[in-house]
PDB file of C-alpha atoms and ligand atoms in Angstrom:
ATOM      1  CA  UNK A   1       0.000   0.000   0.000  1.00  0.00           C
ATOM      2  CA  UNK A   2       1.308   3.662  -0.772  1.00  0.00           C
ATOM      3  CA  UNK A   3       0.788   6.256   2.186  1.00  0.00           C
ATOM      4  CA  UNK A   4       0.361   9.591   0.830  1.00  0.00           C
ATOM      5  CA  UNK A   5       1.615  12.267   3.173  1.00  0.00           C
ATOM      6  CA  UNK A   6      -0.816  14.894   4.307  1.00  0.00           C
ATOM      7  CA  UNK A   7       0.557  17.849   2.452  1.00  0.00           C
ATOM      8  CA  UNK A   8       0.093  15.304  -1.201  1.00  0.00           C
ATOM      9  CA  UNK A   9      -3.669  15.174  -0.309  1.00  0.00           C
ATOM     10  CA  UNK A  10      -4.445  19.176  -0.969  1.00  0.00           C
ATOM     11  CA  UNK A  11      -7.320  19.413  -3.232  1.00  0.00           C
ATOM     12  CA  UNK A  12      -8.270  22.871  -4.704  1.00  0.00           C
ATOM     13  CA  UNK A  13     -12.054  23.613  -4.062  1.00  0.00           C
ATOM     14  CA  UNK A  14     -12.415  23.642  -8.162  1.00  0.00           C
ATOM     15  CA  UNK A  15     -11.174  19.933  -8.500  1.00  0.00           C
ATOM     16  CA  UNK A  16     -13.162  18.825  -5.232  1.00  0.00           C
ATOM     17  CA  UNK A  17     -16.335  20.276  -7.093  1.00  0.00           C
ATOM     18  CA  UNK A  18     -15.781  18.537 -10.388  1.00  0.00           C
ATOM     19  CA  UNK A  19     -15.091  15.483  -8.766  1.00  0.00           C
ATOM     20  CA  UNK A  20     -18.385  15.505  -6.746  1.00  0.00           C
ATOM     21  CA  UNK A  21     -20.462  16.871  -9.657  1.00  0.00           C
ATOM     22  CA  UNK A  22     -19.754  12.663 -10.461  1.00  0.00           C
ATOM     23  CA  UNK A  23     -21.959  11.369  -7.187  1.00  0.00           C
ATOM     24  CA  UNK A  24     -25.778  11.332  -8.964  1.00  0.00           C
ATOM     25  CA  UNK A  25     -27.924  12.890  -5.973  1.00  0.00           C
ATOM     26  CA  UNK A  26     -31.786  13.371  -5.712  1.00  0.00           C
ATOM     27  CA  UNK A  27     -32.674  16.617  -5.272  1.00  0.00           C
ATOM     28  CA  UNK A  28     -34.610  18.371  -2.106  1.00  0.00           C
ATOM     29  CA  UNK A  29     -36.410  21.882  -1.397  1.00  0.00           C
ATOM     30  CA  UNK A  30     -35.535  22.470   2.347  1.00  0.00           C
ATOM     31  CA  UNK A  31     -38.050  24.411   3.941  1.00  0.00           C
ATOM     32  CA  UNK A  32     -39.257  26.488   6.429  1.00  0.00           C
ATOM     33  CA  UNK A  33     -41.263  28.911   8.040  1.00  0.00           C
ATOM     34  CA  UNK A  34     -40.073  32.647   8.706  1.00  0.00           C
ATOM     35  CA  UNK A  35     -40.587  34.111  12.070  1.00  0.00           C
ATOM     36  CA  UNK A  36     -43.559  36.615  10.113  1.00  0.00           C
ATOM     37  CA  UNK A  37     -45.592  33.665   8.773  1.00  0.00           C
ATOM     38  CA  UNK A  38     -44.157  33.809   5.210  1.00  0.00           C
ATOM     39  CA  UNK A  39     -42.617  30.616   3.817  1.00  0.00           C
ATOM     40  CA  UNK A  40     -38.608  30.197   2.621  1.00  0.00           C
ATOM     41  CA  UNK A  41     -37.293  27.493   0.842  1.00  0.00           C
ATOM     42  CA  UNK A  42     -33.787  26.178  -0.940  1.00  0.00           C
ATOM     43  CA  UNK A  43     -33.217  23.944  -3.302  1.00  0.00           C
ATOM     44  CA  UNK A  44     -30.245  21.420  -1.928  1.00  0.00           C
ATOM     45  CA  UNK A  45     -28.680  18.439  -2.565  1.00  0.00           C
ATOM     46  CA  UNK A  46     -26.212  17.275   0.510  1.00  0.00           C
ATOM     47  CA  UNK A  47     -29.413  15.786   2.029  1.00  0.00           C
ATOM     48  CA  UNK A  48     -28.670  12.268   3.217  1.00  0.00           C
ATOM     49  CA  UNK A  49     -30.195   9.550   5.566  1.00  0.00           C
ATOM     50  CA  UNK A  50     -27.941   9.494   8.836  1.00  0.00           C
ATOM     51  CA  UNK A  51     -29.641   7.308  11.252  1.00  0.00           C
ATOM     52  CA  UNK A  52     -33.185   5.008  11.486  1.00  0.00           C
ATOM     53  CA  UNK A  53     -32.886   4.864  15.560  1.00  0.00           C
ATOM     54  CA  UNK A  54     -33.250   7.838  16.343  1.00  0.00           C
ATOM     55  CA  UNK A  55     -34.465   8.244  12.772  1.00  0.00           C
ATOM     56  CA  UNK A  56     -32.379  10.866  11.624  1.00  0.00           C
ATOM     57  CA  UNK A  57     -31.823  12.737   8.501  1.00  0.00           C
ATOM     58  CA  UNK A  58     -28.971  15.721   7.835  1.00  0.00           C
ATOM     59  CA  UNK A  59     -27.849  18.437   5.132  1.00  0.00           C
ATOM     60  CA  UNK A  60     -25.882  21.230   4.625  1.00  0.00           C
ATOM     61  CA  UNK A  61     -26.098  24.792   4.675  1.00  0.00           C
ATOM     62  CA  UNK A  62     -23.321  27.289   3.008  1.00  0.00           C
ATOM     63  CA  UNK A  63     -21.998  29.504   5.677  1.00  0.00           C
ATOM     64  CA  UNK A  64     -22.803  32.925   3.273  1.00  0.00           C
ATOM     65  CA  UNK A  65     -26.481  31.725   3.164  1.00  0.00           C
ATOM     66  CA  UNK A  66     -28.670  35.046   4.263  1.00  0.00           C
ATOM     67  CA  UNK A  67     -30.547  32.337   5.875  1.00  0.00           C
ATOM     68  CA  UNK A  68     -27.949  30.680   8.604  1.00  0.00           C
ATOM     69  CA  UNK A  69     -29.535  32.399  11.242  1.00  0.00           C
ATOM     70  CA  UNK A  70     -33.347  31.382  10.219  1.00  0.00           C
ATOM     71  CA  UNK A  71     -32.215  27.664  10.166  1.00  0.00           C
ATOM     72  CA  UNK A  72     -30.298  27.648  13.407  1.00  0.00           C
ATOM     73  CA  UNK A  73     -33.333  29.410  15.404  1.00  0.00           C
ATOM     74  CA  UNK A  74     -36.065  27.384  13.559  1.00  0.00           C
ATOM     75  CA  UNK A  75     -38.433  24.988  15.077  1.00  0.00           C
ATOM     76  CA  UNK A  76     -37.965  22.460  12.777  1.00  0.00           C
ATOM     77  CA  UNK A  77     -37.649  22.474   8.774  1.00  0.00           C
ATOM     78  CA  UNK A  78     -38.980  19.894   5.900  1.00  0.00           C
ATOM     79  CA  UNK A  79     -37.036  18.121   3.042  1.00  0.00           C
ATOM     80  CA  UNK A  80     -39.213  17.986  -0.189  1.00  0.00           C
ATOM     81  CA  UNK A  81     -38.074  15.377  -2.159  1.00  0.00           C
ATOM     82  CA  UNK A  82     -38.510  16.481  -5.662  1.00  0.00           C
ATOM     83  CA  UNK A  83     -39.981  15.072  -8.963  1.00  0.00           C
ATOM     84  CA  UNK A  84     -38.206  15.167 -12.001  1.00  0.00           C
ATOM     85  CA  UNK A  85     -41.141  16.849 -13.504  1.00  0.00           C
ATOM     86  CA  UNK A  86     -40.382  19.516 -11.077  1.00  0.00           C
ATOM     87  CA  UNK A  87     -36.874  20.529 -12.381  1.00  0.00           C
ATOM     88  CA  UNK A  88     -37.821  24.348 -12.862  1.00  0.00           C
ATOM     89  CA  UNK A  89     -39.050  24.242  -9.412  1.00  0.00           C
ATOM     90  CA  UNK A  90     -35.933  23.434  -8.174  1.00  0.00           C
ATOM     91  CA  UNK A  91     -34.515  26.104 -10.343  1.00  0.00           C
ATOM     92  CA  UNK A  92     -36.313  28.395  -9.281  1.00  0.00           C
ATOM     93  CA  UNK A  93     -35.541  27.634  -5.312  1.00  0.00           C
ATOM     94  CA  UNK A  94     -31.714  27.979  -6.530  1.00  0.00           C
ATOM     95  CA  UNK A  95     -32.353  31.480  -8.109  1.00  0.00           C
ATOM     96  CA  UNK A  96     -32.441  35.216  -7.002  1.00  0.00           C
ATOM     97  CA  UNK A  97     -36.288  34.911  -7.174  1.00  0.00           C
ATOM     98  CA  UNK A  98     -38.135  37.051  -4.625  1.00  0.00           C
ATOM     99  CA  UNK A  99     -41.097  35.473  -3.954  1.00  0.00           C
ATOM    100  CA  UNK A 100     -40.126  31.618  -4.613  1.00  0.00           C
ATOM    101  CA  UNK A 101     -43.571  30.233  -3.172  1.00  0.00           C
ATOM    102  CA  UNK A 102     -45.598  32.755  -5.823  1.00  0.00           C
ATOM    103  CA  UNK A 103     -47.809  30.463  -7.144  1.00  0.00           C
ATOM    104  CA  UNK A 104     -46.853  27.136  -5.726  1.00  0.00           C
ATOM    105  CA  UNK A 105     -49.286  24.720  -3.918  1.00  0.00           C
ATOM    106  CA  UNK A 106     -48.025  23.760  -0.256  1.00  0.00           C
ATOM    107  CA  UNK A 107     -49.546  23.435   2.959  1.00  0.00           C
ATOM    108  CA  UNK A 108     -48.670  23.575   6.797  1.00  0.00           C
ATOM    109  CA  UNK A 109     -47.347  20.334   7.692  1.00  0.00           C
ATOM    110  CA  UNK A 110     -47.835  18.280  11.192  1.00  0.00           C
ATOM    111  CA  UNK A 111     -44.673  20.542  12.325  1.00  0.00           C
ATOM    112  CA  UNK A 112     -45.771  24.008  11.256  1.00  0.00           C
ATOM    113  CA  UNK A 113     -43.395  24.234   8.059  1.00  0.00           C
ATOM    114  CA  UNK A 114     -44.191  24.094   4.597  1.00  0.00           C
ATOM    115  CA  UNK A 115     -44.710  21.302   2.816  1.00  0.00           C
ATOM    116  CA  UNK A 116     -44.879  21.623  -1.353  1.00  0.00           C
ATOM    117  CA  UNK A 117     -47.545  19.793  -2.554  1.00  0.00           C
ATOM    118  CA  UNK A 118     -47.073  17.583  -5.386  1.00  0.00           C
ATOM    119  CA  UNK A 119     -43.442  16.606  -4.150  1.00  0.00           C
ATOM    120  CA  UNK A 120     -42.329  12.899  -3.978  1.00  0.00           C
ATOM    121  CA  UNK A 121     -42.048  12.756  -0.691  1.00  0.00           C
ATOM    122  CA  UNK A 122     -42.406  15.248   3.123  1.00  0.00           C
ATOM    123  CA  UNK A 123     -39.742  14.589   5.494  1.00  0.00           C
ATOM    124  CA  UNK A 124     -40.584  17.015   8.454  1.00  0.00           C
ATOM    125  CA  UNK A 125     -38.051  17.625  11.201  1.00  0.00           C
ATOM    126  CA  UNK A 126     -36.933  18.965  14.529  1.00  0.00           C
ATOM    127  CA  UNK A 127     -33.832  20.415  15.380  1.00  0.00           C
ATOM    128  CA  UNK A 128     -31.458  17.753  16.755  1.00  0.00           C
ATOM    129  CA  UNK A 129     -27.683  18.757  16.413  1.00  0.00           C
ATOM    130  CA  UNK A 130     -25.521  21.514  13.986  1.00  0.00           C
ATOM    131  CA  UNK A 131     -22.461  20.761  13.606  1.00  0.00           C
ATOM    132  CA  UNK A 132     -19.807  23.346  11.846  1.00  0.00           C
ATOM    133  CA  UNK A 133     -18.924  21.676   8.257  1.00  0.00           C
ATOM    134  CA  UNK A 134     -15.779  24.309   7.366  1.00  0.00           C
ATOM    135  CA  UNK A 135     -17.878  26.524   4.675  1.00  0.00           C
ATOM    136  CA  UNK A 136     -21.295  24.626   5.687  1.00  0.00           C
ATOM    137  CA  UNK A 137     -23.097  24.525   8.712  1.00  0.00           C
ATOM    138  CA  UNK A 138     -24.551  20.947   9.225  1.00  0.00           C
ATOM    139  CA  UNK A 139     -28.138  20.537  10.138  1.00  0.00           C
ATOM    140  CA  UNK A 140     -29.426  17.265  11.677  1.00  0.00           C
ATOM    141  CA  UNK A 141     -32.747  16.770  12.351  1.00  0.00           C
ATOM    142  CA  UNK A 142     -34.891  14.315  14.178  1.00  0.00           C
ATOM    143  CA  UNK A 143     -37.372  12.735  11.785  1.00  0.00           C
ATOM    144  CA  UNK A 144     -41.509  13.648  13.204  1.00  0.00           C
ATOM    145  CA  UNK A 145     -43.142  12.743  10.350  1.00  0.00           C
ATOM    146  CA  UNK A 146     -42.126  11.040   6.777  1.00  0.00           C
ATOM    147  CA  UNK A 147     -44.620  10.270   3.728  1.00  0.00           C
ATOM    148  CA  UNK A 148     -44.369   9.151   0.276  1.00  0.00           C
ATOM    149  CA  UNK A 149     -46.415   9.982  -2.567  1.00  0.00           C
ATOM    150  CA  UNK A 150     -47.113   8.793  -5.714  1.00  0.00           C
ATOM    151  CA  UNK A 151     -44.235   7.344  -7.749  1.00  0.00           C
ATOM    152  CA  UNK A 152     -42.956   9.737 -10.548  1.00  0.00           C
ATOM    153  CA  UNK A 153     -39.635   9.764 -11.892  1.00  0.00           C
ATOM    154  CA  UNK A 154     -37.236  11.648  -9.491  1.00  0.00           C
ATOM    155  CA  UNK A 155     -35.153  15.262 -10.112  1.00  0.00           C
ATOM    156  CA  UNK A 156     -31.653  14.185 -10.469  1.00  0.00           C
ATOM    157  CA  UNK A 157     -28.258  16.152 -10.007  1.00  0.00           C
ATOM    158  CA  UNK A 158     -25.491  15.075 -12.230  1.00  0.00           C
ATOM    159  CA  UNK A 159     -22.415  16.853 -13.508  1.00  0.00           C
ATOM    160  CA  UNK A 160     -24.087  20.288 -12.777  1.00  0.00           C
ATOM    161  CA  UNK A 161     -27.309  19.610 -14.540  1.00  0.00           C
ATOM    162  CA  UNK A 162     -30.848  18.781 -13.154  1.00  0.00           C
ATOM    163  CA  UNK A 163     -32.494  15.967 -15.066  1.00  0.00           C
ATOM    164  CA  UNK A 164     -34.145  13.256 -14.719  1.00  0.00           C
ATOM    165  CA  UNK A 165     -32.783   9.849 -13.491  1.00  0.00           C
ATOM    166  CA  UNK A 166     -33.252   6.613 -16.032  1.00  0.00           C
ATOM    167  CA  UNK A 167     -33.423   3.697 -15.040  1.00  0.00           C
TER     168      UNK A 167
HETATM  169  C1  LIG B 201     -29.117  21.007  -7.499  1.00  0.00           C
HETATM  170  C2  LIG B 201     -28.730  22.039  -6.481  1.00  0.00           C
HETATM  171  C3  LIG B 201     -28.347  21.646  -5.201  1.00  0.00           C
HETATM  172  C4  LIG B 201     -27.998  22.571  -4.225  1.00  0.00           C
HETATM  173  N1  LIG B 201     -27.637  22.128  -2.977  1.00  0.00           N
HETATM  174  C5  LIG B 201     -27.322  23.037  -2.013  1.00  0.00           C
HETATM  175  C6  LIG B 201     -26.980  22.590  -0.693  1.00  0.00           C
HETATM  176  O1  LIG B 201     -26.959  21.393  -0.402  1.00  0.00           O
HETATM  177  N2  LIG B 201     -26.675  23.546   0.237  1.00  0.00           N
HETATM  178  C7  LIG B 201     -26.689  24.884  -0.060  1.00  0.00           C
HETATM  179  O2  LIG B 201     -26.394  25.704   0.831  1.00  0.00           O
HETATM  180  N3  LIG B 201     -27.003  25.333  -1.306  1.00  0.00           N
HETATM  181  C8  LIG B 201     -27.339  24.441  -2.278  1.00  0.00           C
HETATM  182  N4  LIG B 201     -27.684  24.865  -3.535  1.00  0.00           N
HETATM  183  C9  LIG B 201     -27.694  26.304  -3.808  1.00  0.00           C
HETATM  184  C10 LIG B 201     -28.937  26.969  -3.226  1.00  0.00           C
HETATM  185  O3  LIG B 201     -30.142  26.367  -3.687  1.00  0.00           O
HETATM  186  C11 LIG B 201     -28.964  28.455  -3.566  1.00  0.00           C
HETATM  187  O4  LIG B 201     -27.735  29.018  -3.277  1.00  0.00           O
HETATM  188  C12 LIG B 201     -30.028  29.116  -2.733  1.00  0.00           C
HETATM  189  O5  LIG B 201     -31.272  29.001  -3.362  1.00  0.00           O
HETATM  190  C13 LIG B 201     -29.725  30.548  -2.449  1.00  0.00           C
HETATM  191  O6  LIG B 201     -30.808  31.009  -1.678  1.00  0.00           O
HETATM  192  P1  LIG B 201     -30.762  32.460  -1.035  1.00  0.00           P
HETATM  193  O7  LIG B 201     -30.545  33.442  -2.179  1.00  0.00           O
HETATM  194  O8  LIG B 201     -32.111  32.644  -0.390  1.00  0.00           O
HETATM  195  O9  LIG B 201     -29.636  32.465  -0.041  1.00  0.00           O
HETATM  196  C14 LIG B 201     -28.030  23.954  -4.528  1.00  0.00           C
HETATM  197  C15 LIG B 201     -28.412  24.377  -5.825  1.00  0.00           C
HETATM  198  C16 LIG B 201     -28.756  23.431  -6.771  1.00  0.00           C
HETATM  199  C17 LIG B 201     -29.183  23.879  -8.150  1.00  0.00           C
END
């Protein structure tokens, strides 16, 4: 076996992200509700499955986000799992767009965040542990409630496009 020394294993942020463009992930709207009543929501795909006892569920958050603080204070938040027929939603919960939820169904879920209706699947959660992540704060969250919906094709992430996953 070759060792490689620590100062070999230096990997500029540019590579790491080309590299990692190669993992396929789903893709998620995170959600929540704002301390005035109005919904916000990200499109994000570092979600993941950590544990199933407790059941518990993480992803990240970049550190220049305007929204650190919301997360960190919040109640609880939802993962949306996303359809691919819902690709220019997810777009549009990536963008610069004001109002994101302008025209969108969603609803109040069992723990008071928004839920998008339509989506694959609700994951709602409460806070259980964040955990600094160098340029991403961590959020891990205790799983309350979890339903599937009806089975669609699911958004895909791959190589820095959204599409759709074939099987
Ligand atoms: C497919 C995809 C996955 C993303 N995953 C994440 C993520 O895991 N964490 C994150 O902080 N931003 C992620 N982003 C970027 C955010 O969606 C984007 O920066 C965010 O909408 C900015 O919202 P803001 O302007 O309200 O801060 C992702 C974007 C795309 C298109």
């Amino acid at each position: 076996m070759t060792m490689i020394s620590p100062s070999e294993t230096s990997v500029s942020a540019a590579d790491l992200r080309q590299v990692m463009s190669h993992y396929l992930t789903g893709v998620t709207i995170v959600t929540v509700m704002k301390p005035d009543g109005t919904p916000y929501g990200l499109t994000v795909n570092s979600f993941n499955s950590v544990s199933l006892d407790p059941p518990l569920i993480l992803w990240s958050l970049d550190n220049k986000s305007s929204q650190l603080s919301l997360f960190s204070n919040a109640a609880g938040f939802a993962v949306n799992i996303m359809a691919a027929d819902q690709s220019q939603l997810c777009r549009r919960f990536a963008s610069q767009e004001d109002d994101r939820f302008l025209g969108i169904d969603w609803v109040l879920g069992a723990c008071e965040q928004p839920l998008i209706s339509n989506a694959l699947a609700h994951i709602e959660c409460r806070p259980w542990q964040i955990y600094a992540g160098g340029d991403h704060t961590i959020f891990v969250g205790e799983v309350i409630s979890a339903q599937h919906f009806a089975d669609r094709p699911p958004a895909a992430f791959f190589k820095g496009q959204l599409g759709q996953y074939e099987s």
